[in-house]
Amino acid sequence: KQEVTQIPAALSVPEGENLVLNCSFTDSAIYNLQWFRQDPGKGLTSLLLIQSSQREQTSGRLNASLDKSSGRSTLYIAASQPGDSATYLCAVRDYGQNFVFGPGTRLSVLP
Amino acid sequence: NAGVTQTPKFRILKIGQSMTLQCAQDMNHNYMYWYRQDPGMGLKLIYYSVGAGITDKGEVPNGYNVSRSTTEDFPLRLELAAPSQTSVYFCASSGASGSRGTDTQYFGPGTRLTVL
């Protein structure tokens, strides 16, 4: 059974720092991996989606990498801003319609 | 486009009551999903649908039912509510018509349900 973990569970950084969030999964047979942002009391917003054949995706200050063989993905946030404060979740999808989410990393960027 | 909409936003039920959570999308997506999110946990898939008239179970389907009579709507029915169903419920959709649902998932704002 696929399991997804995220480290750290919470992170607090000063504004302007570059940071890395980690996602690990136990079964490398994935179709894609997606990173989401969740603001308090709100739904999830997709940030980046990496297909299993890809190594990374970039959007603005965000860069996500995928290493299927080691069961790892990282989300890199450059020059963090207070508006980046949110919970970040990763989710892996198998070759069916099974999506498994990690518990998330709660990020606080201090002004 | 309104995207994915959910109603109600909040609801308190008594044990044994039933209710339907509504979900609608206006993006012509074939794929729709229902998740629950418990505090400090990731989302767990309850049911999903790959098109009108087709539904299937996810990881945690017990105590729930779904139907998909149209492309736009995907209601989730709770029968005989139990305290273990206290959670935040999210509906999501993906994939334009004709695709294999490989696209990004778009989420609704959620329904916060408490069963007392």
PDB file of N, CA and C in Angstrom, chain A:
ATOM      1  N   LYS A   1       0.828  -1.183   0.000  1.00  0.00           N
ATOM      2  CA  LYS A   1       0.000   0.000   0.000  1.00  0.00           C
ATOM      3  C   LYS A   1       0.875   1.249   0.000  1.00  0.00           C
ATOM      4  N   GLN A   2       0.534   2.165  -0.880  1.00  0.00           N
ATOM      5  CA  GLN A   2       1.314   3.404  -1.000  1.00  0.00           C
ATOM      6  C   GLN A   2       1.180   4.249   0.257  1.00  0.00           C
ATOM      7  N   GLU A   3       2.289   4.750   0.751  1.00  0.00           N
ATOM      8  CA  GLU A   3       2.292   5.672   1.869  1.00  0.00           C
ATOM      9  C   GLU A   3       3.133   6.886   1.486  1.00  0.00           C
ATOM     10  N   VAL A   4       2.646   8.046   1.880  1.00  0.00           N
ATOM     11  CA  VAL A   4       3.325   9.297   1.559  1.00  0.00           C
ATOM     12  C   VAL A   4       3.604  10.048   2.854  1.00  0.00           C
ATOM     13  N   THR A   5       4.841  10.455   3.027  1.00  0.00           N
ATOM     14  CA  THR A   5       5.227  11.222   4.196  1.00  0.00           C
ATOM     15  C   THR A   5       5.859  12.537   3.760  1.00  0.00           C
ATOM     16  N   GLN A   6       5.762  13.522   4.637  1.00  0.00           N
ATOM     17  CA  GLN A   6       6.335  14.828   4.337  1.00  0.00           C
ATOM     18  C   GLN A   6       7.131  15.329   5.535  1.00  0.00           C
ATOM     19  N   ILE A   7       8.305  15.823   5.241  1.00  0.00           N
ATOM     20  CA  ILE A   7       9.198  16.356   6.264  1.00  0.00           C
ATOM     21  C   ILE A   7       9.704  17.721   5.802  1.00  0.00           C
ATOM     22  N   PRO A   8       9.706  18.752   6.714  1.00  0.00           N
ATOM     23  CA  PRO A   8       9.232  18.657   8.093  1.00  0.00           C
ATOM     24  C   PRO A   8       7.721  18.824   8.178  1.00  0.00           C
ATOM     25  N   ALA A   9       7.155  18.592   9.356  1.00  0.00           N
ATOM     26  CA  ALA A   9       5.722  18.791   9.539  1.00  0.00           C
ATOM     27  C   ALA A   9       5.391  20.272   9.585  1.00  0.00           C
ATOM     28  N   ALA A  10       6.341  21.068  10.097  1.00  0.00           N
ATOM     29  CA  ALA A  10       6.146  22.515  10.161  1.00  0.00           C
ATOM     30  C   ALA A  10       7.491  23.193   9.997  1.00  0.00           C
ATOM     31  N   LEU A  11       7.444  24.404   9.451  1.00  0.00           N
ATOM     32  CA  LEU A  11       8.674  25.124   9.150  1.00  0.00           C
ATOM     33  C   LEU A  11       8.405  26.614   9.268  1.00  0.00           C
ATOM     34  N   SER A  12       9.299  27.318   9.929  1.00  0.00           N
ATOM     35  CA  SER A  12       9.167  28.762  10.070  1.00  0.00           C
ATOM     36  C   SER A  12      10.470  29.399   9.624  1.00  0.00           C
ATOM     37  N   VAL A  13      10.389  30.319   8.666  1.00  0.00           N
ATOM     38  CA  VAL A  13      11.590  30.938   8.115  1.00  0.00           C
ATOM     39  C   VAL A  13      11.388  32.443   7.994  1.00  0.00           C
ATOM     40  N   PRO A  14      12.471  33.209   7.998  1.00  0.00           N
ATOM     41  CA  PRO A  14      12.347  34.652   7.760  1.00  0.00           C
ATOM     42  C   PRO A  14      12.156  34.921   6.261  1.00  0.00           C
ATOM     43  N   GLU A  15      11.501  36.003   5.985  1.00  0.00           N
ATOM     44  CA  GLU A  15      11.256  36.390   4.596  1.00  0.00           C
ATOM     45  C   GLU A  15      12.553  36.471   3.810  1.00  0.00           C
ATOM     46  N   GLY A  16      12.518  36.014   2.572  1.00  0.00           N
ATOM     47  CA  GLY A  16      13.671  36.091   1.696  1.00  0.00           C
ATOM     48  C   GLY A  16      14.481  34.812   1.613  1.00  0.00           C
ATOM     49  N   GLU A  17      14.271  33.908   2.551  1.00  0.00           N
ATOM     50  CA  GLU A  17      15.041  32.661   2.525  1.00  0.00           C
ATOM     51  C   GLU A  17      14.547  31.722   1.421  1.00  0.00           C
ATOM     52  N   ASN A  18      15.496  30.930   0.904  1.00  0.00           N
ATOM     53  CA  ASN A  18      15.144  29.826   0.026  1.00  0.00           C
ATOM     54  C   ASN A  18      14.880  28.600   0.900  1.00  0.00           C
ATOM     55  N   LEU A  19      13.926  27.780   0.530  1.00  0.00           N
ATOM     56  CA  LEU A  19      13.617  26.635   1.376  1.00  0.00           C
ATOM     57  C   LEU A  19      13.226  25.421   0.533  1.00  0.00           C
ATOM     58  N   VAL A  20      13.325  24.265   1.168  1.00  0.00           N
ATOM     59  CA  VAL A  20      13.021  22.996   0.515  1.00  0.00           C
ATOM     60  C   VAL A  20      12.048  22.194   1.368  1.00  0.00           C
ATOM     61  N   LEU A  21      10.984  21.738   0.745  1.00  0.00           N
ATOM     62  CA  LEU A  21      10.031  20.839   1.386  1.00  0.00           C
ATOM     63  C   LEU A  21      10.195  19.454   0.772  1.00  0.00           C
ATOM     64  N   ASN A  22      10.088  18.439   1.613  1.00  0.00           N
ATOM     65  CA  ASN A  22      10.347  17.074   1.158  1.00  0.00           C
ATOM     66  C   ASN A  22       9.100  16.199   1.191  1.00  0.00           C
ATOM     67  N   CYS A  23       9.013  15.324   0.210  1.00  0.00           N
ATOM     68  CA  CYS A  23       7.916  14.366   0.097  1.00  0.00           C
ATOM     69  C   CYS A  23       8.517  13.010  -0.247  1.00  0.00           C
ATOM     70  N   SER A  24       8.129  11.980   0.499  1.00  0.00           N
ATOM     71  CA  SER A  24       8.615  10.625   0.223  1.00  0.00           C
ATOM     72  C   SER A  24       7.445   9.682   0.024  1.00  0.00           C
ATOM     73  N   PHE A  25       7.592   8.726  -0.878  1.00  0.00           N
ATOM     74  CA  PHE A  25       6.545   7.745  -1.130  1.00  0.00           C
ATOM     75  C   PHE A  25       7.173   6.354  -1.208  1.00  0.00           C
ATOM     76  N   THR A  26       6.397   5.342  -0.848  1.00  0.00           N
ATOM     77  CA  THR A  26       6.956   4.009  -0.671  1.00  0.00           C
ATOM     78  C   THR A  26       6.928   3.156  -1.936  1.00  0.00           C
ATOM     79  N   ASP A  27       5.989   3.428  -2.846  1.00  0.00           N
ATOM     80  CA  ASP A  27       5.860   2.637  -4.061  1.00  0.00           C
ATOM     81  C   ASP A  27       6.224   3.514  -5.255  1.00  0.00           C
ATOM     82  N   SER A  28       7.244   3.131  -5.987  1.00  0.00           N
ATOM     83  CA  SER A  28       7.740   3.966  -7.090  1.00  0.00           C
ATOM     84  C   SER A  28       6.884   3.864  -8.354  1.00  0.00           C
ATOM     85  N   ALA A  29       5.911   2.974  -8.357  1.00  0.00           N
ATOM     86  CA  ALA A  29       5.038   2.820  -9.534  1.00  0.00           C
ATOM     87  C   ALA A  29       3.949   3.887  -9.521  1.00  0.00           C
ATOM     88  N   ILE A  30       4.351   5.107  -9.799  1.00  0.00           N
ATOM     89  CA  ILE A  30       3.398   6.212  -9.789  1.00  0.00           C
ATOM     90  C   ILE A  30       3.190   6.754 -11.186  1.00  0.00           C
ATOM     91  N   TYR A  31       2.011   7.327 -11.420  1.00  0.00           N
ATOM     92  CA  TYR A  31       1.681   7.934 -12.706  1.00  0.00           C
ATOM     93  C   TYR A  31       2.117   9.390 -12.737  1.00  0.00           C
ATOM     94  N   ASN A  32       1.856  10.080 -11.630  1.00  0.00           N
ATOM     95  CA  ASN A  32       2.347  11.445 -11.495  1.00  0.00           C
ATOM     96  C   ASN A  32       2.383  11.843 -10.026  1.00  0.00           C
ATOM     97  N   LEU A  33       2.980  12.981  -9.770  1.00  0.00           N
ATOM     98  CA  LEU A  33       3.041  13.543  -8.415  1.00  0.00           C
ATOM     99  C   LEU A  33       2.664  15.002  -8.515  1.00  0.00           C
ATOM    100  N   GLN A  34       1.892  15.453  -7.568  1.00  0.00           N
ATOM    101  CA  GLN A  34       1.396  16.821  -7.604  1.00  0.00           C
ATOM    102  C   GLN A  34       1.660  17.493  -6.265  1.00  0.00           C
ATOM    103  N   TRP A  35       2.038  18.751  -6.338  1.00  0.00           N
ATOM    104  CA  TRP A  35       2.180  19.577  -5.138  1.00  0.00           C
ATOM    105  C   TRP A  35       1.009  20.562  -5.085  1.00  0.00           C
ATOM    106  N   PHE A  36       0.432  20.683  -3.874  1.00  0.00           N
ATOM    107  CA  PHE A  36      -0.688  21.575  -3.647  1.00  0.00           C
ATOM    108  C   PHE A  36      -0.355  22.549  -2.531  1.00  0.00           C
ATOM    109  N   ARG A  37      -1.073  23.644  -2.549  1.00  0.00           N
ATOM    110  CA  ARG A  37      -1.050  24.608  -1.455  1.00  0.00           C
ATOM    111  C   ARG A  37      -2.453  24.660  -0.864  1.00  0.00           C
ATOM    112  N   GLN A  38      -2.522  24.705   0.483  1.00  0.00           N
ATOM    113  CA  GLN A  38      -3.807  24.834   1.159  1.00  0.00           C
ATOM    114  C   GLN A  38      -3.726  25.960   2.171  1.00  0.00           C
ATOM    115  N   ASP A  39      -4.570  26.963   1.990  1.00  0.00           N
ATOM    116  CA  ASP A  39      -4.675  28.051   2.949  1.00  0.00           C
ATOM    117  C   ASP A  39      -5.712  27.671   4.001  1.00  0.00           C
ATOM    118  N   PRO A  40      -5.586  28.211   5.226  1.00  0.00           N
ATOM    119  CA  PRO A  40      -6.495  27.822   6.318  1.00  0.00           C
ATOM    120  C   PRO A  40      -7.964  27.968   5.932  1.00  0.00           C
ATOM    121  N   GLY A  41      -8.726  26.907   6.152  1.00  0.00           N
ATOM    122  CA  GLY A  41     -10.155  26.942   5.868  1.00  0.00           C
ATOM    123  C   GLY A  41     -10.512  26.946   4.404  1.00  0.00           C
ATOM    124  N   LYS A  42      -9.542  26.679   3.551  1.00  0.00           N
ATOM    125  CA  LYS A  42      -9.809  26.723   2.114  1.00  0.00           C
ATOM    126  C   LYS A  42      -9.521  25.368   1.466  1.00  0.00           C
ATOM    127  N   GLY A  43      -9.871  25.286   0.179  1.00  0.00           N
ATOM    128  CA  GLY A  43      -9.559  24.089  -0.578  1.00  0.00           C
ATOM    129  C   GLY A  43      -8.111  24.087  -1.015  1.00  0.00           C
ATOM    130  N   LEU A  44      -7.751  23.092  -1.815  1.00  0.00           N
ATOM    131  CA  LEU A  44      -6.381  22.950  -2.285  1.00  0.00           C
ATOM    132  C   LEU A  44      -6.222  23.608  -3.646  1.00  0.00           C
ATOM    133  N   THR A  45      -5.053  24.198  -3.838  1.00  0.00           N
ATOM    134  CA  THR A  45      -4.715  24.791  -5.125  1.00  0.00           C
ATOM    135  C   THR A  45      -3.493  24.082  -5.671  1.00  0.00           C
ATOM    136  N   SER A  46      -3.593  23.579  -6.892  1.00  0.00           N
ATOM    137  CA  SER A  46      -2.466  22.878  -7.493  1.00  0.00           C
ATOM    138  C   SER A  46      -1.353  23.853  -7.833  1.00  0.00           C
ATOM    139  N   LEU A  47      -0.126  23.469  -7.479  1.00  0.00           N
ATOM    140  CA  LEU A  47       1.046  24.284  -7.771  1.00  0.00           C
ATOM    141  C   LEU A  47       1.824  23.727  -8.960  1.00  0.00           C
ATOM    142  N   LEU A  48       2.154  22.460  -8.865  1.00  0.00           N
ATOM    143  CA  LEU A  48       2.963  21.821  -9.913  1.00  0.00           C
ATOM    144  C   LEU A  48       2.563  20.361 -10.031  1.00  0.00           C
ATOM    145  N   LEU A  49       2.562  19.848 -11.241  1.00  0.00           N
ATOM    146  CA  LEU A  49       2.303  18.433 -11.491  1.00  0.00           C
ATOM    147  C   LEU A  49       3.465  17.879 -12.297  1.00  0.00           C
ATOM    148  N   ILE A  50       4.038  16.785 -11.822  1.00  0.00           N
ATOM    149  CA  ILE A  50       5.161  16.151 -12.510  1.00  0.00           C
ATOM    150  C   ILE A  50       4.721  14.763 -12.960  1.00  0.00           C
ATOM    151  N   GLN A  51       4.782  14.522 -14.257  1.00  0.00           N
ATOM    152  CA  GLN A  51       4.477  13.186 -14.758  1.00  0.00           C
ATOM    153  C   GLN A  51       5.633  12.248 -14.395  1.00  0.00           C
ATOM    154  N   SER A  52       5.365  10.959 -14.391  1.00  0.00           N
ATOM    155  CA  SER A  52       6.366   9.992 -13.944  1.00  0.00           C
ATOM    156  C   SER A  52       7.611   9.993 -14.836  1.00  0.00           C
ATOM    157  N   SER A  53       7.464  10.424 -16.078  1.00  0.00           N
ATOM    158  CA  SER A  53       8.588  10.450 -17.013  1.00  0.00           C
ATOM    159  C   SER A  53       9.421  11.731 -16.890  1.00  0.00           C
ATOM    160  N   GLN A  54       8.961  12.668 -16.081  1.00  0.00           N
ATOM    161  CA  GLN A  54       9.656  13.944 -15.944  1.00  0.00           C
ATOM    162  C   GLN A  54      10.524  13.959 -14.692  1.00  0.00           C
ATOM    163  N   ARG A  55      11.493  14.857 -14.672  1.00  0.00           N
ATOM    164  CA  ARG A  55      12.389  14.976 -13.528  1.00  0.00           C
ATOM    165  C   ARG A  55      12.063  16.212 -12.691  1.00  0.00           C
ATOM    166  N   GLU A  56      11.541  17.270 -13.355  1.00  0.00           N
ATOM    167  CA  GLU A  56      11.224  18.467 -12.608  1.00  0.00           C
ATOM    168  C   GLU A  56      10.237  19.329 -13.380  1.00  0.00           C
ATOM    169  N   GLN A  57       9.621  20.247 -12.615  1.00  0.00           N
ATOM    170  CA  GLN A  57       8.730  21.247 -13.172  1.00  0.00           C
ATOM    171  C   GLN A  57       8.981  22.547 -12.440  1.00  0.00           C
ATOM    172  N   THR A  58       8.817  23.645 -13.177  1.00  0.00           N
ATOM    173  CA  THR A  58       9.069  24.959 -12.588  1.00  0.00           C
ATOM    174  C   THR A  58       7.900  25.882 -12.885  1.00  0.00           C
ATOM    175  N   SER A  59       7.574  26.704 -11.879  1.00  0.00           N
ATOM    176  CA  SER A  59       6.569  27.735 -12.061  1.00  0.00           C
ATOM    177  C   SER A  59       6.956  28.916 -11.195  1.00  0.00           C
ATOM    178  N   GLY A  60       7.429  29.978 -11.831  1.00  0.00           N
ATOM    179  CA  GLY A  60       7.844  31.163 -11.080  1.00  0.00           C
ATOM    180  C   GLY A  60       8.945  30.845 -10.085  1.00  0.00           C
ATOM    181  N   ARG A  61       8.668  31.117  -8.813  1.00  0.00           N
ATOM    182  CA  ARG A  61       9.681  30.864  -7.764  1.00  0.00           C
ATOM    183  C   ARG A  61       9.667  29.426  -7.258  1.00  0.00           C
ATOM    184  N   LEU A  62       8.824  28.598  -7.821  1.00  0.00           N
ATOM    185  CA  LEU A  62       8.683  27.219  -7.367  1.00  0.00           C
ATOM    186  C   LEU A  62       9.347  26.266  -8.355  1.00  0.00           C
ATOM    187  N   ASN A  63      10.040  25.276  -7.765  1.00  0.00           N
ATOM    188  CA  ASN A  63      10.625  24.212  -8.576  1.00  0.00           C
ATOM    189  C   ASN A  63      10.401  22.897  -7.858  1.00  0.00           C
ATOM    190  N   ALA A  64       9.820  21.937  -8.541  1.00  0.00           N
ATOM    191  CA  ALA A  64       9.596  20.624  -7.960  1.00  0.00           C
ATOM    192  C   ALA A  64      10.403  19.590  -8.733  1.00  0.00           C
ATOM    193  N   SER A  65      11.041  18.700  -8.004  1.00  0.00           N
ATOM    194  CA  SER A  65      11.806  17.621  -8.625  1.00  0.00           C
ATOM    195  C   SER A  65      11.204  16.280  -8.241  1.00  0.00           C
ATOM    196  N   LEU A  66      11.476  15.290  -9.054  1.00  0.00           N
ATOM    197  CA  LEU A  66      10.967  13.949  -8.802  1.00  0.00           C
ATOM    198  C   LEU A  66      12.065  12.923  -9.069  1.00  0.00           C
ATOM    199  N   ASP A  67      12.317  12.061  -8.086  1.00  0.00           N
ATOM    200  CA  ASP A  67      13.225  10.932  -8.243  1.00  0.00           C
ATOM    201  C   ASP A  67      12.428   9.680  -7.905  1.00  0.00           C
ATOM    202  N   LYS A  68      11.874   9.054  -8.929  1.00  0.00           N
ATOM    203  CA  LYS A  68      10.999   7.897  -8.698  1.00  0.00           C
ATOM    204  C   LYS A  68      11.740   6.738  -8.056  1.00  0.00           C
ATOM    205  N   SER A  69      12.951   6.514  -8.483  1.00  0.00           N
ATOM    206  CA  SER A  69      13.692   5.342  -7.996  1.00  0.00           C
ATOM    207  C   SER A  69      13.931   5.397  -6.501  1.00  0.00           C
ATOM    208  N   SER A  70      14.120   6.605  -5.976  1.00  0.00           N
ATOM    209  CA  SER A  70      14.343   6.737  -4.539  1.00  0.00           C
ATOM    210  C   SER A  70      13.061   7.088  -3.801  1.00  0.00           C
ATOM    211  N   GLY A  71      11.968   7.290  -4.525  1.00  0.00           N
ATOM    212  CA  GLY A  71      10.690   7.598  -3.890  1.00  0.00           C
ATOM    213  C   GLY A  71      10.668   8.964  -3.240  1.00  0.00           C
ATOM    214  N   ARG A  72      11.247   9.961  -3.928  1.00  0.00           N
ATOM    215  CA  ARG A  72      11.330  11.280  -3.311  1.00  0.00           C
ATOM    216  C   ARG A  72      10.968  12.387  -4.300  1.00  0.00           C
ATOM    217  N   SER A  73      10.383  13.443  -3.716  1.00  0.00           N
ATOM    218  CA  SER A  73      10.164  14.673  -4.451  1.00  0.00           C
ATOM    219  C   SER A  73      10.480  15.834  -3.521  1.00  0.00           C
ATOM    220  N   THR A  74      10.987  16.903  -4.087  1.00  0.00           N
ATOM    221  CA  THR A  74      11.234  18.111  -3.299  1.00  0.00           C
ATOM    222  C   THR A  74      10.553  19.293  -3.968  1.00  0.00           C
ATOM    223  N   LEU A  75      10.081  20.202  -3.148  1.00  0.00           N
ATOM    224  CA  LEU A  75       9.537  21.465  -3.613  1.00  0.00           C
ATOM    225  C   LEU A  75      10.456  22.563  -3.109  1.00  0.00           C
ATOM    226  N   TYR A  76      11.052  23.277  -4.042  1.00  0.00           N
ATOM    227  CA  TYR A  76      11.977  24.351  -3.717  1.00  0.00           C
ATOM    228  C   TYR A  76      11.250  25.680  -3.909  1.00  0.00           C
ATOM    229  N   ILE A  77      11.274  26.512  -2.867  1.00  0.00           N
ATOM    230  CA  ILE A  77      10.669  27.839  -2.946  1.00  0.00           C
ATOM    231  C   ILE A  77      11.778  28.866  -2.810  1.00  0.00           C
ATOM    232  N   ALA A  78      11.948  29.676  -3.815  1.00  0.00           N
ATOM    233  CA  ALA A  78      12.996  30.694  -3.802  1.00  0.00           C
ATOM    234  C   ALA A  78      12.464  32.014  -3.251  1.00  0.00           C
ATOM    235  N   ALA A  79      13.344  32.705  -2.548  1.00  0.00           N
ATOM    236  CA  ALA A  79      13.024  34.055  -2.044  1.00  0.00           C
ATOM    237  C   ALA A  79      11.641  34.104  -1.415  1.00  0.00           C
ATOM    238  N   SER A  80      11.469  33.356  -0.351  1.00  0.00           N
ATOM    239  CA  SER A  80      10.144  33.202   0.268  1.00  0.00           C
ATOM    240  C   SER A  80       9.550  34.549   0.705  1.00  0.00           C
ATOM    241  N   GLN A  81       8.209  34.609   0.658  1.00  0.00           N
ATOM    242  CA  GLN A  81       7.462  35.813   1.019  1.00  0.00           C
ATOM    243  C   GLN A  81       6.388  35.451   2.039  1.00  0.00           C
ATOM    244  N   PRO A  82       5.945  36.412   2.852  1.00  0.00           N
ATOM    245  CA  PRO A  82       4.873  36.110   3.823  1.00  0.00           C
ATOM    246  C   PRO A  82       3.636  35.496   3.159  1.00  0.00           C
ATOM    247  N   GLY A  83       3.359  35.876   1.933  1.00  0.00           N
ATOM    248  CA  GLY A  83       2.216  35.314   1.217  1.00  0.00           C
ATOM    249  C   GLY A  83       2.370  33.843   0.868  1.00  0.00           C
ATOM    250  N   ASP A  84       3.563  33.304   1.046  1.00  0.00           N
ATOM    251  CA  ASP A  84       3.776  31.868   0.809  1.00  0.00           C
ATOM    252  C   ASP A  84       3.335  31.031   2.007  1.00  0.00           C
ATOM    253  N   SER A  85       3.015  31.675   3.108  1.00  0.00           N
ATOM    254  CA  SER A  85       2.593  30.953   4.314  1.00  0.00           C
ATOM    255  C   SER A  85       1.322  30.175   4.038  1.00  0.00           C
ATOM    256  N   ALA A  86       1.386  28.866   4.226  1.00  0.00           N
ATOM    257  CA  ALA A  86       0.283  27.957   3.934  1.00  0.00           C
ATOM    258  C   ALA A  86       0.746  26.550   4.279  1.00  0.00           C
ATOM    259  N   THR A  87      -0.141  25.588   4.096  1.00  0.00           N
ATOM    260  CA  THR A  87       0.254  24.185   4.200  1.00  0.00           C
ATOM    261  C   THR A  87       0.454  23.641   2.796  1.00  0.00           C
ATOM    262  N   TYR A  88       1.560  22.930   2.609  1.00  0.00           N
ATOM    263  CA  TYR A  88       1.906  22.368   1.308  1.00  0.00           C
ATOM    264  C   TYR A  88       1.779  20.853   1.368  1.00  0.00           C
ATOM    265  N   LEU A  89       0.999  20.309   0.461  1.00  0.00           N
ATOM    266  CA  LEU A  89       0.769  18.873   0.419  1.00  0.00           C
ATOM    267  C   LEU A  89       1.267  18.310  -0.905  1.00  0.00           C
ATOM    268  N   CYS A  90       1.803  17.107  -0.828  1.00  0.00           N
ATOM    269  CA  CYS A  90       2.121  16.389  -2.064  1.00  0.00           C
ATOM    270  C   CYS A  90       1.175  15.196  -2.182  1.00  0.00           C
ATOM    271  N   ALA A  91       0.924  14.774  -3.384  1.00  0.00           N
ATOM    272  CA  ALA A  91       0.035  13.645  -3.634  1.00  0.00           C
ATOM    273  C   ALA A  91       0.578  12.846  -4.810  1.00  0.00           C
ATOM    274  N   VAL A  92       0.549  11.526  -4.678  1.00  0.00           N
ATOM    275  CA  VAL A  92       0.967  10.665  -5.779  1.00  0.00           C
ATOM    276  C   VAL A  92      -0.251   9.937  -6.313  1.00  0.00           C
ATOM    277  N   ARG A  93      -0.220   9.708  -7.607  1.00  0.00           N
ATOM    278  CA  ARG A  93      -1.293   8.982  -8.256  1.00  0.00           C
ATOM    279  C   ARG A  93      -0.719   7.716  -8.878  1.00  0.00           C
ATOM    280  N   ASP A  94      -1.442   6.601  -8.721  1.00  0.00           N
ATOM    281  CA  ASP A  94      -0.992   5.372  -9.386  1.00  0.00           C
ATOM    282  C   ASP A  94      -1.563   5.342 -10.793  1.00  0.00           C
ATOM    283  N   TYR A  95      -1.500   4.207 -11.455  1.00  0.00           N
ATOM    284  CA  TYR A  95      -1.945   4.111 -12.842  1.00  0.00           C
ATOM    285  C   TYR A  95      -3.447   3.905 -12.964  1.00  0.00           C
ATOM    286  N   GLY A  96      -4.127   3.946 -11.828  1.00  0.00           N
ATOM    287  CA  GLY A  96      -5.580   3.947 -11.851  1.00  0.00           C
ATOM    288  C   GLY A  96      -6.071   5.314 -11.459  1.00  0.00           C
ATOM    289  N   GLN A  97      -6.995   5.359 -10.502  1.00  0.00           N
ATOM    290  CA  GLN A  97      -7.496   6.635  -9.999  1.00  0.00           C
ATOM    291  C   GLN A  97      -7.241   6.745  -8.504  1.00  0.00           C
ATOM    292  N   ASN A  98      -6.198   6.090  -8.048  1.00  0.00           N
ATOM    293  CA  ASN A  98      -5.869   6.159  -6.630  1.00  0.00           C
ATOM    294  C   ASN A  98      -4.890   7.277  -6.369  1.00  0.00           C
ATOM    295  N   PHE A  99      -5.315   8.207  -5.545  1.00  0.00           N
ATOM    296  CA  PHE A  99      -4.479   9.330  -5.146  1.00  0.00           C
ATOM    297  C   PHE A  99      -4.177   9.180  -3.665  1.00  0.00           C
ATOM    298  N   VAL A 100      -2.910   9.299  -3.307  1.00  0.00           N
ATOM    299  CA  VAL A 100      -2.514   9.224  -1.908  1.00  0.00           C
ATOM    300  C   VAL A 100      -1.812  10.524  -1.550  1.00  0.00           C
ATOM    301  N   PHE A 101      -2.339  11.170  -0.519  1.00  0.00           N
ATOM    302  CA  PHE A 101      -1.811  12.456  -0.093  1.00  0.00           C
ATOM    303  C   PHE A 101      -0.904  12.296   1.116  1.00  0.00           C
ATOM    304  N   GLY A 102       0.100  13.159   1.207  1.00  0.00           N
ATOM    305  CA  GLY A 102       0.873  13.278   2.427  1.00  0.00           C
ATOM    306  C   GLY A 102       0.140  14.157   3.418  1.00  0.00           C
ATOM    307  N   PRO A 103       0.615  14.202   4.680  1.00  0.00           N
ATOM    308  CA  PRO A 103      -0.047  14.988   5.720  1.00  0.00           C
ATOM    309  C   PRO A 103       0.212  16.484   5.614  1.00  0.00           C
ATOM    310  N   GLY A 104       1.203  16.877   4.811  1.00  0.00           N
ATOM    311  CA  GLY A 104       1.462  18.299   4.607  1.00  0.00           C
ATOM    312  C   GLY A 104       2.588  18.850   5.467  1.00  0.00           C
ATOM    313  N   THR A 105       3.136  19.949   4.986  1.00  0.00           N
ATOM    314  CA  THR A 105       4.106  20.749   5.734  1.00  0.00           C
ATOM    315  C   THR A 105       3.518  22.135   5.923  1.00  0.00           C
ATOM    316  N   ARG A 106       3.415  22.566   7.170  1.00  0.00           N
ATOM    317  CA  ARG A 106       2.861  23.893   7.463  1.00  0.00           C
ATOM    318  C   ARG A 106       3.983  24.909   7.470  1.00  0.00           C
ATOM    319  N   LEU A 107       3.947  25.844   6.534  1.00  0.00           N
ATOM    320  CA  LEU A 107       5.015  26.826   6.346  1.00  0.00           C
ATOM    321  C   LEU A 107       4.575  28.193   6.847  1.00  0.00           C
ATOM    322  N   SER A 108       5.431  28.801   7.632  1.00  0.00           N
ATOM    323  CA  SER A 108       5.233  30.195   8.063  1.00  0.00           C
ATOM    324  C   SER A 108       6.432  31.009   7.616  1.00  0.00           C
ATOM    325  N   VAL A 109       6.183  32.067   6.863  1.00  0.00           N
ATOM    326  CA  VAL A 109       7.246  32.967   6.427  1.00  0.00           C
ATOM    327  C   VAL A 109       7.056  34.273   7.181  1.00  0.00           C
ATOM    328  N   LEU A 110       8.035  34.604   7.991  1.00  0.00           N
ATOM    329  CA  LEU A 110       7.927  35.760   8.877  1.00  0.00           C
ATOM    330  C   LEU A 110       8.465  37.021   8.212  1.00  0.00           C
ATOM    331  N   PRO A 111       7.708  38.118   8.315  1.00  0.00           N
ATOM    332  CA  PRO A 111       8.172  39.380   7.687  1.00  0.00           C
ATOM    333  C   PRO A 111       9.351  39.986   8.447  1.00  0.00           C
TER     334      PRO A 111
END
